[in-house]
Every structure is written in C-alpha cells, then in structure tokens.
Short mmCIF file of C-alpha atoms and ligand atoms in Angstrom, two decimals:
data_model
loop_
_atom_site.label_atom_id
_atom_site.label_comp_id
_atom_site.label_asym_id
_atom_site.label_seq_id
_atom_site.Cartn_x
_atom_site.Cartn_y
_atom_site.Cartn_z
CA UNK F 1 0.00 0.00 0.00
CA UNK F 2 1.46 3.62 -0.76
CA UNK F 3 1.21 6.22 1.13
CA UNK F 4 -1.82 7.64 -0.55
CA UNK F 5 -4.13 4.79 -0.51
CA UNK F 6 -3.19 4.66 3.12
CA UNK F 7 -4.06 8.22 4.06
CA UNK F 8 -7.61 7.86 1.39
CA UNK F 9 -8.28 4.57 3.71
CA UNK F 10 -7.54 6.89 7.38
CA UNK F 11 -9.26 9.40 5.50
CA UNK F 12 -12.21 7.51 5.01
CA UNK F 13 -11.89 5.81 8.33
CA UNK F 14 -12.30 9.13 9.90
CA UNK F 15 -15.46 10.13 8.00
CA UNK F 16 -16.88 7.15 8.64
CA UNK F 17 -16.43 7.22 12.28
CA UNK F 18 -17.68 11.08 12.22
CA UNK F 19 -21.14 9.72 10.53
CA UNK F 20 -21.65 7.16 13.23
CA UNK F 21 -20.75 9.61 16.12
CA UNK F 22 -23.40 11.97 14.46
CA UNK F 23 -25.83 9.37 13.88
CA UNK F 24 -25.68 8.38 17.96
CA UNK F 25 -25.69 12.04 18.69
CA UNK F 26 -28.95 12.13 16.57
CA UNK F 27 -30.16 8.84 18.47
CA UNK F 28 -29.08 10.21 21.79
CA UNK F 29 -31.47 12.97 21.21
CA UNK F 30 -34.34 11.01 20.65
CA UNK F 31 -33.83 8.50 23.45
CA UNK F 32 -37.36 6.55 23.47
CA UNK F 33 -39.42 6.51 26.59
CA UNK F 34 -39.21 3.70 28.84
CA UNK F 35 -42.79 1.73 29.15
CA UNK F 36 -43.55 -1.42 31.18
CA UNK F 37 -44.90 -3.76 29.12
CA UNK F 38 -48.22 -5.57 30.57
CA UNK F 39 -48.58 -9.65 29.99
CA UNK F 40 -51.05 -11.24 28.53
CA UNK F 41 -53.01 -8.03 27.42
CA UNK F 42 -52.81 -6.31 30.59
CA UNK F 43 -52.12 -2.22 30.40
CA UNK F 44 -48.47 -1.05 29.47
CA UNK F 45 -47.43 1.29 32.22
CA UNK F 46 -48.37 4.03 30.05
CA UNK F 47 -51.81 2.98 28.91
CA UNK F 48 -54.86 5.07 29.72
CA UNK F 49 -57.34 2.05 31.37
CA UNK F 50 -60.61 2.75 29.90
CA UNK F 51 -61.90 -0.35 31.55
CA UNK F 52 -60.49 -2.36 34.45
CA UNK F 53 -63.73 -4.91 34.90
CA UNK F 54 -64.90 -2.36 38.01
CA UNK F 55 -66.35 0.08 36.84
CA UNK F 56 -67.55 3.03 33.94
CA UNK F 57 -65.83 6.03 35.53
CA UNK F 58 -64.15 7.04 32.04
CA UNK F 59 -67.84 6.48 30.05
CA UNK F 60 -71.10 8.43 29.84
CA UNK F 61 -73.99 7.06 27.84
CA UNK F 62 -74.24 8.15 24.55
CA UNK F 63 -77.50 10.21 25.08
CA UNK F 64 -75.93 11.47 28.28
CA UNK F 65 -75.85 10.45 31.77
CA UNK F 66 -74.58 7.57 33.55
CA UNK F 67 -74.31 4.28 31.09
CA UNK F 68 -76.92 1.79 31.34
CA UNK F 69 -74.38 -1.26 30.57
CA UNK F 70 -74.02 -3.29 33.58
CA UNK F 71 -70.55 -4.62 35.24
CA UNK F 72 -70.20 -7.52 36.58
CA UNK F 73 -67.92 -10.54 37.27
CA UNK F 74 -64.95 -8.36 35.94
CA UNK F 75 -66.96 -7.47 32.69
CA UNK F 76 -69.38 -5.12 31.45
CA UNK F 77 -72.11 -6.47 29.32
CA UNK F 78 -74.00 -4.36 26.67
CA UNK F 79 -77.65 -3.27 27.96
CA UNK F 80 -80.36 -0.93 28.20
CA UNK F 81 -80.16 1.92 25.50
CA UNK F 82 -77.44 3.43 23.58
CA UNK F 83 -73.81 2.71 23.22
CA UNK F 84 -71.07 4.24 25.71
CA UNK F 85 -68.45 7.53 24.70
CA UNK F 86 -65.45 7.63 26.80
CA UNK F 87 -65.46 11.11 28.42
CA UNK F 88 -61.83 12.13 27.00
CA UNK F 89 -61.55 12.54 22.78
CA UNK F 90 -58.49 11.05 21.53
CA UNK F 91 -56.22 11.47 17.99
CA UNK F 92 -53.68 9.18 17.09
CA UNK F 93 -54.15 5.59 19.75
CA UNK F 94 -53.08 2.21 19.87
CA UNK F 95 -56.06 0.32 21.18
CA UNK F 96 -56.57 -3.12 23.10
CA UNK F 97 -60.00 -4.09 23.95
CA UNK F 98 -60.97 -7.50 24.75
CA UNK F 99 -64.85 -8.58 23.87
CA UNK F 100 -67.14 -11.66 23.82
CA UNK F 101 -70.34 -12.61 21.89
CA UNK F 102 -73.27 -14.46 23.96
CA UNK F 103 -72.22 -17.71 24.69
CA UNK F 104 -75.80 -18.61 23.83
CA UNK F 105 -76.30 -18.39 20.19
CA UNK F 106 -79.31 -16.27 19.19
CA UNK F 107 -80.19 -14.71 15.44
CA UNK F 108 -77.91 -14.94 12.68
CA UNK F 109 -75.80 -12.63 10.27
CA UNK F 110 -75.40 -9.47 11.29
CA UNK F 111 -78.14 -10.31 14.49
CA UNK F 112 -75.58 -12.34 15.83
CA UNK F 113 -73.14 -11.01 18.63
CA UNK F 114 -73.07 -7.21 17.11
CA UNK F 115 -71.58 -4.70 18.76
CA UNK F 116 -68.71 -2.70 17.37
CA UNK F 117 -65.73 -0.04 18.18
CA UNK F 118 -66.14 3.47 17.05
CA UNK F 119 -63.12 5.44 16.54
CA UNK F 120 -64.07 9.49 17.20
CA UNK F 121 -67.45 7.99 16.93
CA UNK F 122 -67.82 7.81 13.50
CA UNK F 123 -65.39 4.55 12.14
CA UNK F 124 -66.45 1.52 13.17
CA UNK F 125 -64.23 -1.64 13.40
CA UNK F 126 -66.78 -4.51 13.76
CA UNK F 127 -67.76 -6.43 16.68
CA UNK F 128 -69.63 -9.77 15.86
CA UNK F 129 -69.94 -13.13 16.06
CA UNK F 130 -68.51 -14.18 12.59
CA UNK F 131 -67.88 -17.88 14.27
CA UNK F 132 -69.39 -20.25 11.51
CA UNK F 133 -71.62 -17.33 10.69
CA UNK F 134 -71.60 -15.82 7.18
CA UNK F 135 -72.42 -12.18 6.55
CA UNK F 136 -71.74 -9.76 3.97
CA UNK F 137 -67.51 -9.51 4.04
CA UNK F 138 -66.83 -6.11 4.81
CA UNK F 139 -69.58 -6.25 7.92
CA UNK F 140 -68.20 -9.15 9.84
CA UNK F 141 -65.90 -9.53 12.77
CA UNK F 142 -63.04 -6.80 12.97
CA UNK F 143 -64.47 -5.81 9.17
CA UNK F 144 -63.66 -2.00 8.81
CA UNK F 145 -67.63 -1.79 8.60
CA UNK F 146 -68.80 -0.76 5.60
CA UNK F 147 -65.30 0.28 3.62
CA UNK F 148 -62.78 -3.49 4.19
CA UNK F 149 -62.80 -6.83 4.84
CA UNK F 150 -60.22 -8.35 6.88
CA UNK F 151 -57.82 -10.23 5.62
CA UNK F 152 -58.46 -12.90 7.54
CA UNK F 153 -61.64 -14.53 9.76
CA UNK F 154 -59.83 -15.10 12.93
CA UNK F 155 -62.79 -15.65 15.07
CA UNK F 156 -63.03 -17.88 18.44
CA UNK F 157 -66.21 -19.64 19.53
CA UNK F 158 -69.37 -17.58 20.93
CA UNK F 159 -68.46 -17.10 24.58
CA UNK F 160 -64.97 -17.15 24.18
CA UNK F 161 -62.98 -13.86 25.18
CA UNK F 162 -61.31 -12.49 21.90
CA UNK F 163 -59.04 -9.40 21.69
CA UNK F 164 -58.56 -6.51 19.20
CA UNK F 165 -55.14 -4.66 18.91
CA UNK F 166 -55.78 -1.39 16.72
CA UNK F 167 -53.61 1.02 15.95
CA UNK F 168 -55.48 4.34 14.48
CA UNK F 169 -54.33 7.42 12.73
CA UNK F 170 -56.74 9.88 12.20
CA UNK F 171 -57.55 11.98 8.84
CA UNK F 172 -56.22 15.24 9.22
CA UNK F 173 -57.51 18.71 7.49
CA UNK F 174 -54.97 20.57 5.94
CA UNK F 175 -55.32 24.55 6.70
CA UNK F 176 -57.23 24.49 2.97
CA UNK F 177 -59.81 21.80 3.73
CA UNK F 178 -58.15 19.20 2.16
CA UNK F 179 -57.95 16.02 3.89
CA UNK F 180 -54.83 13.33 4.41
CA UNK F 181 -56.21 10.05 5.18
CA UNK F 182 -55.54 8.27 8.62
CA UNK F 183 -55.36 4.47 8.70
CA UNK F 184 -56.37 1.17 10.30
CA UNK F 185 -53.98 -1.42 11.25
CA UNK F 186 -55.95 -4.04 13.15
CA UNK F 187 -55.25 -7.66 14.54
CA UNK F 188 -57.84 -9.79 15.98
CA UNK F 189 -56.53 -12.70 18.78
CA UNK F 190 -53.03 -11.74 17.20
CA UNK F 191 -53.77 -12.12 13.74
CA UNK F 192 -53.25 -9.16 10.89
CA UNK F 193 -56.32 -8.43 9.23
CA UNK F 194 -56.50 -4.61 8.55
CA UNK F 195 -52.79 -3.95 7.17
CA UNK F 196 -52.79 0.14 7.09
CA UNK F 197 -55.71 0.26 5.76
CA UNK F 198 -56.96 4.52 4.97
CA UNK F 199 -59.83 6.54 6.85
CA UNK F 200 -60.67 9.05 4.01
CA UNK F 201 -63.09 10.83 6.52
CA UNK F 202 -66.29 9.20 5.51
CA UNK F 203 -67.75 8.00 8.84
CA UNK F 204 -69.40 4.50 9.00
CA UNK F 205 -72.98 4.31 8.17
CA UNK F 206 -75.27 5.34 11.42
CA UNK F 207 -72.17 6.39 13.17
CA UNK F 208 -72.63 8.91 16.21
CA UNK F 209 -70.68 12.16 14.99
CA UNK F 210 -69.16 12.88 11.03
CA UNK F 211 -66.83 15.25 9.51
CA UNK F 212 -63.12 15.56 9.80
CA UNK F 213 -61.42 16.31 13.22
CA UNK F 214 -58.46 16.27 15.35
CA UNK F 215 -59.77 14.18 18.37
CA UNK F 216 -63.14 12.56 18.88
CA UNK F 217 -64.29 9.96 21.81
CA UNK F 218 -64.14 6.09 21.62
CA UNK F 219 -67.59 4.40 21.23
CA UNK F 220 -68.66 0.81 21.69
CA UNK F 221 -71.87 0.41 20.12
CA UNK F 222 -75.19 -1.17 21.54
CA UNK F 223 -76.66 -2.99 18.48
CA UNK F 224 -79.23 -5.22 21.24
CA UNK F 225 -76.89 -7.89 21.62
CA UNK F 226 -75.98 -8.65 25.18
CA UNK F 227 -71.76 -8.69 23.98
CA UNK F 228 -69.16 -8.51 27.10
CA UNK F 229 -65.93 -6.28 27.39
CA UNK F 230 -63.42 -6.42 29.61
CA UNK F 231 -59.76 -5.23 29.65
CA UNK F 232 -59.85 -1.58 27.56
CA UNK F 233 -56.82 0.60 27.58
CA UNK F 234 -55.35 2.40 25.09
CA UNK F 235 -52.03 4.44 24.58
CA UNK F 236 -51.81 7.80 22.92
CA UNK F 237 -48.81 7.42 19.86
CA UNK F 238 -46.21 10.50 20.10
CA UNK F 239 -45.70 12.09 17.24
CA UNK F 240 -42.69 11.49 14.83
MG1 LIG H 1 -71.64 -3.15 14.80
#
C-alpha cells in the first residue's frame, strides 16, 4: 500500500467514524421513553385504562348520563339503550379491547353477537360473532364496517374472550380543507387483518358524529346484543 491509498483509507476511516458519532448524537437525542410492558393483554405502564372490569368512571352514555351497561364478574355487558363515549376525545391511539359474543347463540348474520368499536365515533371496526356465521364480508368480525374486509376470519367460539389490537391514525384537514387520510392497522386474537388500511373521513354508516377532526371519543356500540368487554386501555402514539 502507498502512502496515498493509506491516508484515502484513514481518511475515510475518519469520516466514517464522524457519521456514526453523528448518527448516535442524533439517536441520543431522541432517546425513546421507557414503558412497562403488561402480559397477557394487561395495560403497558403508560396505557390510559378505559376499563379495568370495576367500573364506567371514564364512560357516559351516549345520550348522556350515567351508562346503562351493567358490570359484573370483571366485565361489562352491553344493555339498556345506547352505546357508551369515553369522556376524553383522543387522535392518534393504539387500542386493546378485549370482547365476547353471547355464549348462547341467538339470530344470525349481522343479528348475531353485534356490537362494534367506534373510533371518534364515527369509524367503526366490527364487533360480531362471525364464528361459523356468514355475513356480507366487509360487515363481519373486525371488518372496517362498511369500507374493508379483513384479511383474515380469525374468530373464536361464541363465549370465548377475543381481543382486538388497533392502531389508528386519524384523517387530518390541511389549513385548505383538504384532507390526508388516517389508517387502520388491526389484529384480531393476534392475527393481521387490517394492514394500514386509509380513513378518508367518511364515517361509518349510522355512526354517532361525522366530519373531519383532530380528536373525537371512543364508542362501543349497543346494536341489542348482550356482547361482554373487559380489559380496555389504550395508549396515545407521540408524534414522529
Ligand atoms: Mg356493529
């Protein structure tokens, strides 16, 4: 080796080293926060509980008041009228909710274990028992209702406790009006089945609120069918 390859290769050597000494100085400054993970579906330490199995404290009904759902046995089973709006509006969330359809099988198709998840109260992800029980594709079990099928029908048994992990990104109004579409990721008892899917802003037929905004409350929906939930929490996703 001359002496000029060798001082190009300590040369290069030395830029090298200066891009990986920037590139932890850039890492350094966005050190990420440390959260507890939960097991088995329990909160993160992190996690706003929406739900512990005692009681409604973070819910009203959603014609106002005190929710007519009852809690018992460490779940809350739909009842009475209307569906339930968490009192705090959220944006950007990553989701878990854990639900059951009746153990006792009653109706069929879409009669059958409804019940669903309303992001801002106006996109629905589908609650329903889709358990050897057909239905139109984009309306079954963790179906963005109305606008995707899932890629997959991961549904357990009527009565068995199944889980949702949803991560949800808004739309988002530009200063002009115009609208950048959010998205759905969704997996159901651990399985992908909405893969970033978009929210162009069109709310879910018979949802509770429409239009385009920055934060809106979580629903779950009373559709008559006595579904239980247990085990809500969700965590609010920093922005990049
Ligand atoms: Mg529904």
């Amino acid at each position: 080796m001359n002496s000029r390859s060798s001082f190009n290769k300590s040369a290069s050597l030395f830029l090298i080293g200066l891009v990986g000494v920037s590139l932890l100085a850039a890492d350094a400054e966005k050190e990420p926060t440390v959260v507890t993970p939960g097991t088995h579906g329990t909160p993160p330490s992190d996690a706003i509980v929406l739900f512990d199995g005692k009681d409604l404290s973070a819910w009203n009904s959603e014609n106002g008041g005190t929710p007519e759902w009852k809690v018992e046995n460490g779940y809350v089973e739909v009842a009475g009228n209307g569906g339930i709006l968490t009192k705090e509006s959220f944006g950007d969330i990553q989701l878990h909710v854990e639900w059951a359809a009746p153990a006792e099988v009653k109706g069929e198709g879409q009669g059958r274990g409804n019940s669903g998840v309303y992001f801002q109260g106006r996109y629905e992800i589908q609650v329903l028992d889709s358990y050897q029980n057909p239905t139109y594709f984009n309306g079954q079990a963790s179906a963005f209702y109305g606008h995707n099928a899932p890629l997959a029908n991961a549904s357990r048994k009527p009565g068995e406790w199944q889980a949702y992990d949803i991560v949800f990104h808004p739309p988002k109004a530009d200063a002009g009006g115009q609208v950048k579409p959010g998205s759905f990721t969704v997996l159901h008892n651990g399985v992908l089945v909405q893969d970033h899917i978009p929210v162009n802003g069109d709310s879910t037929t018979a949802a509770k609120f429409s239009g385009v905004t920055q934060t809106g409350p979580l629903l779950l929906q009373n559709h008559g069918n006595p579904v239980h939930y247990r085990n809500v929490w969700l965590r609010k996703i920093p922005a990049n």
